[in-house]
Amino acid sequence: MSPLAQPDIDVDRHESVAASPPWQTVVWNDPVNLMSYVSHVFREYFGFSKTEAERLMLAVHHEGHAVVAEGAREQMELHAQAMHDYGLWATVREAPR
């Protein structure tokens, strides 16, 4: 009787997946939504404090965008979709290294 075959495991591939950078949800400035509404969405959806929500809203307003979340790609895509559902412009990008 022969021993069970052992699968080849590519250790480098598993390490590179674990070491992959996080992803970001980015909210972009738009000509439609009021600043107070953007701040409200950040507080309601993400649970940010009033101060943090206003800081991010001002970054969107003055800099054109703000990173509102960072983590696994799937979660960032859910956040971006939620922002779309609120009427905000949002995208997902790989976090800079």
mmCIF file of C-alpha atoms in Angstrom:
data_model
loop_
_atom_site.group_PDB
_atom_site.id
_atom_site.type_symbol
_atom_site.label_atom_id
_atom_site.label_comp_id
_atom_site.label_asym_id
_atom_site.label_seq_id
_atom_site.Cartn_x
_atom_site.Cartn_y
_atom_site.Cartn_z
ATOM 1 C CA MET A 1 0.000 0.000 0.000
ATOM 2 C CA SER A 2 1.449 3.399 -0.971
ATOM 3 C CA PRO A 3 1.371 6.431 1.316
ATOM 4 C CA LEU A 4 -1.069 9.212 0.507
ATOM 5 C CA ALA A 5 0.301 11.792 -1.858
ATOM 6 C CA GLN A 6 1.132 15.090 -0.245
ATOM 7 C CA PRO A 7 0.001 18.183 -2.164
ATOM 8 C CA ASP A 8 2.681 20.599 -3.247
ATOM 9 C CA ILE A 9 2.244 23.803 -1.287
ATOM 10 C CA ASP A 10 3.624 26.993 -2.747
ATOM 11 C CA VAL A 11 4.740 28.736 0.445
ATOM 12 C CA ASP A 12 5.879 31.867 -1.364
ATOM 13 C CA ARG A 13 2.450 32.331 -2.930
ATOM 14 C CA HIS A 14 0.736 32.080 0.461
ATOM 15 C CA GLU A 15 3.175 34.528 2.015
ATOM 16 C CA SER A 16 2.672 37.035 -0.792
ATOM 17 C CA VAL A 17 -1.102 36.891 -0.317
ATOM 18 C CA ALA A 18 -0.725 37.496 3.410
ATOM 19 C CA ALA A 19 1.730 40.313 2.765
ATOM 20 C CA SER A 20 -0.408 41.999 0.103
ATOM 21 C CA PRO A 21 -1.196 45.609 0.885
ATOM 22 C CA PRO A 22 -4.639 46.609 2.053
ATOM 23 C CA TRP A 23 -7.185 48.325 -0.150
ATOM 24 C CA GLN A 24 -8.829 51.698 0.377
ATOM 25 C CA THR A 25 -12.278 53.166 -0.101
ATOM 26 C CA VAL A 26 -11.954 56.678 -1.482
ATOM 27 C CA VAL A 27 -14.812 59.202 -1.501
ATOM 28 C CA TRP A 28 -14.578 61.898 -4.178
ATOM 29 C CA ASN A 29 -15.883 65.435 -4.303
ATOM 30 C CA ASP A 30 -18.986 65.987 -6.394
ATOM 31 C CA PRO A 31 -21.075 68.989 -7.404
ATOM 32 C CA VAL A 32 -24.296 67.583 -5.934
ATOM 33 C CA ASN A 33 -24.041 66.697 -2.252
ATOM 34 C CA LEU A 34 -23.918 69.240 0.549
ATOM 35 C CA MET A 35 -20.960 69.107 2.920
ATOM 36 C CA SER A 36 -23.334 68.557 5.839
ATOM 37 C CA TYR A 37 -24.810 65.515 4.071
ATOM 38 C CA VAL A 38 -21.376 64.007 3.388
ATOM 39 C CA SER A 39 -20.469 64.448 7.068
ATOM 40 C CA HIS A 40 -23.804 62.875 8.056
ATOM 41 C CA VAL A 41 -23.144 59.834 5.832
ATOM 42 C CA PHE A 42 -19.676 59.350 7.328
ATOM 43 C CA ARG A 43 -21.110 59.456 10.839
ATOM 44 C CA GLU A 44 -24.079 57.218 10.092
ATOM 45 C CA TYR A 45 -22.398 54.564 7.961
ATOM 46 C CA PHE A 46 -18.865 54.417 9.379
ATOM 47 C CA GLY A 47 -19.698 55.541 12.918
ATOM 48 C CA PHE A 48 -17.105 58.321 12.849
ATOM 49 C CA SER A 49 -17.195 60.972 15.540
ATOM 50 C CA LYS A 50 -18.477 64.390 14.492
ATOM 51 C CA THR A 51 -14.904 65.719 14.461
ATOM 52 C CA GLU A 52 -13.542 62.866 12.314
ATOM 53 C CA ALA A 53 -16.504 62.974 9.918
ATOM 54 C CA GLU A 54 -16.040 66.715 9.440
ATOM 55 C CA ARG A 55 -12.266 66.329 8.951
ATOM 56 C CA LEU A 56 -12.840 63.750 6.201
ATOM 57 C CA MET A 57 -15.646 65.784 4.634
ATOM 58 C CA LEU A 58 -13.354 68.834 4.488
ATOM 59 C CA ALA A 59 -10.636 66.726 2.855
ATOM 60 C CA VAL A 60 -13.168 65.654 0.224
ATOM 61 C CA HIS A 61 -14.195 69.278 -0.283
ATOM 62 C CA HIS A 62 -10.747 70.900 -0.343
ATOM 63 C CA GLU A 63 -8.506 68.108 -1.671
ATOM 64 C CA GLY A 64 -11.060 66.449 -3.952
ATOM 65 C CA HIS A 65 -11.107 63.113 -2.140
ATOM 66 C CA ALA A 66 -10.513 61.325 1.164
ATOM 67 C CA VAL A 67 -9.649 57.775 2.172
ATOM 68 C CA VAL A 68 -12.482 56.758 4.492
ATOM 69 C CA ALA A 69 -11.586 53.088 5.070
ATOM 70 C CA GLU A 70 -8.738 50.652 4.584
ATOM 71 C CA GLY A 71 -8.734 46.861 4.682
ATOM 72 C CA ALA A 72 -9.578 43.777 2.642
ATOM 73 C CA ARG A 73 -10.650 44.429 -0.936
ATOM 74 C CA GLU A 74 -14.054 42.789 -0.532
ATOM 75 C CA GLN A 75 -14.917 44.974 2.452
ATOM 76 C CA MET A 76 -13.732 48.110 0.652
ATOM 77 C CA GLU A 77 -15.963 47.221 -2.301
ATOM 78 C CA LEU A 78 -18.920 46.902 0.079
ATOM 79 C CA HIS A 79 -18.115 50.330 1.532
ATOM 80 C CA ALA A 80 -17.881 51.855 -1.957
ATOM 81 C CA GLN A 81 -21.244 50.360 -2.887
ATOM 82 C CA ALA A 82 -22.756 51.735 0.316
ATOM 83 C CA MET A 83 -21.408 55.197 -0.539
ATOM 84 C CA HIS A 84 -23.022 54.876 -3.988
ATOM 85 C CA ASP A 85 -26.289 53.923 -2.284
ATOM 86 C CA TYR A 86 -26.051 57.184 -0.305
ATOM 87 C CA GLY A 87 -25.441 59.075 -3.554
ATOM 88 C CA LEU A 88 -21.720 59.720 -3.001
ATOM 89 C CA TRP A 89 -18.960 59.062 -5.508
ATOM 90 C CA ALA A 90 -16.544 56.401 -4.257
ATOM 91 C CA THR A 91 -13.903 54.073 -5.638
ATOM 92 C CA VAL A 92 -11.665 51.291 -4.369
ATOM 93 C CA ARG A 93 -7.906 51.326 -4.836
ATOM 94 C CA GLU A 94 -4.886 49.405 -3.636
ATOM 95 C CA ALA A 95 -3.245 51.211 -0.725
ATOM 96 C CA PRO A 96 0.128 52.730 -1.588
ATOM 97 C CA ARG A 97 3.120 50.833 -0.287
#
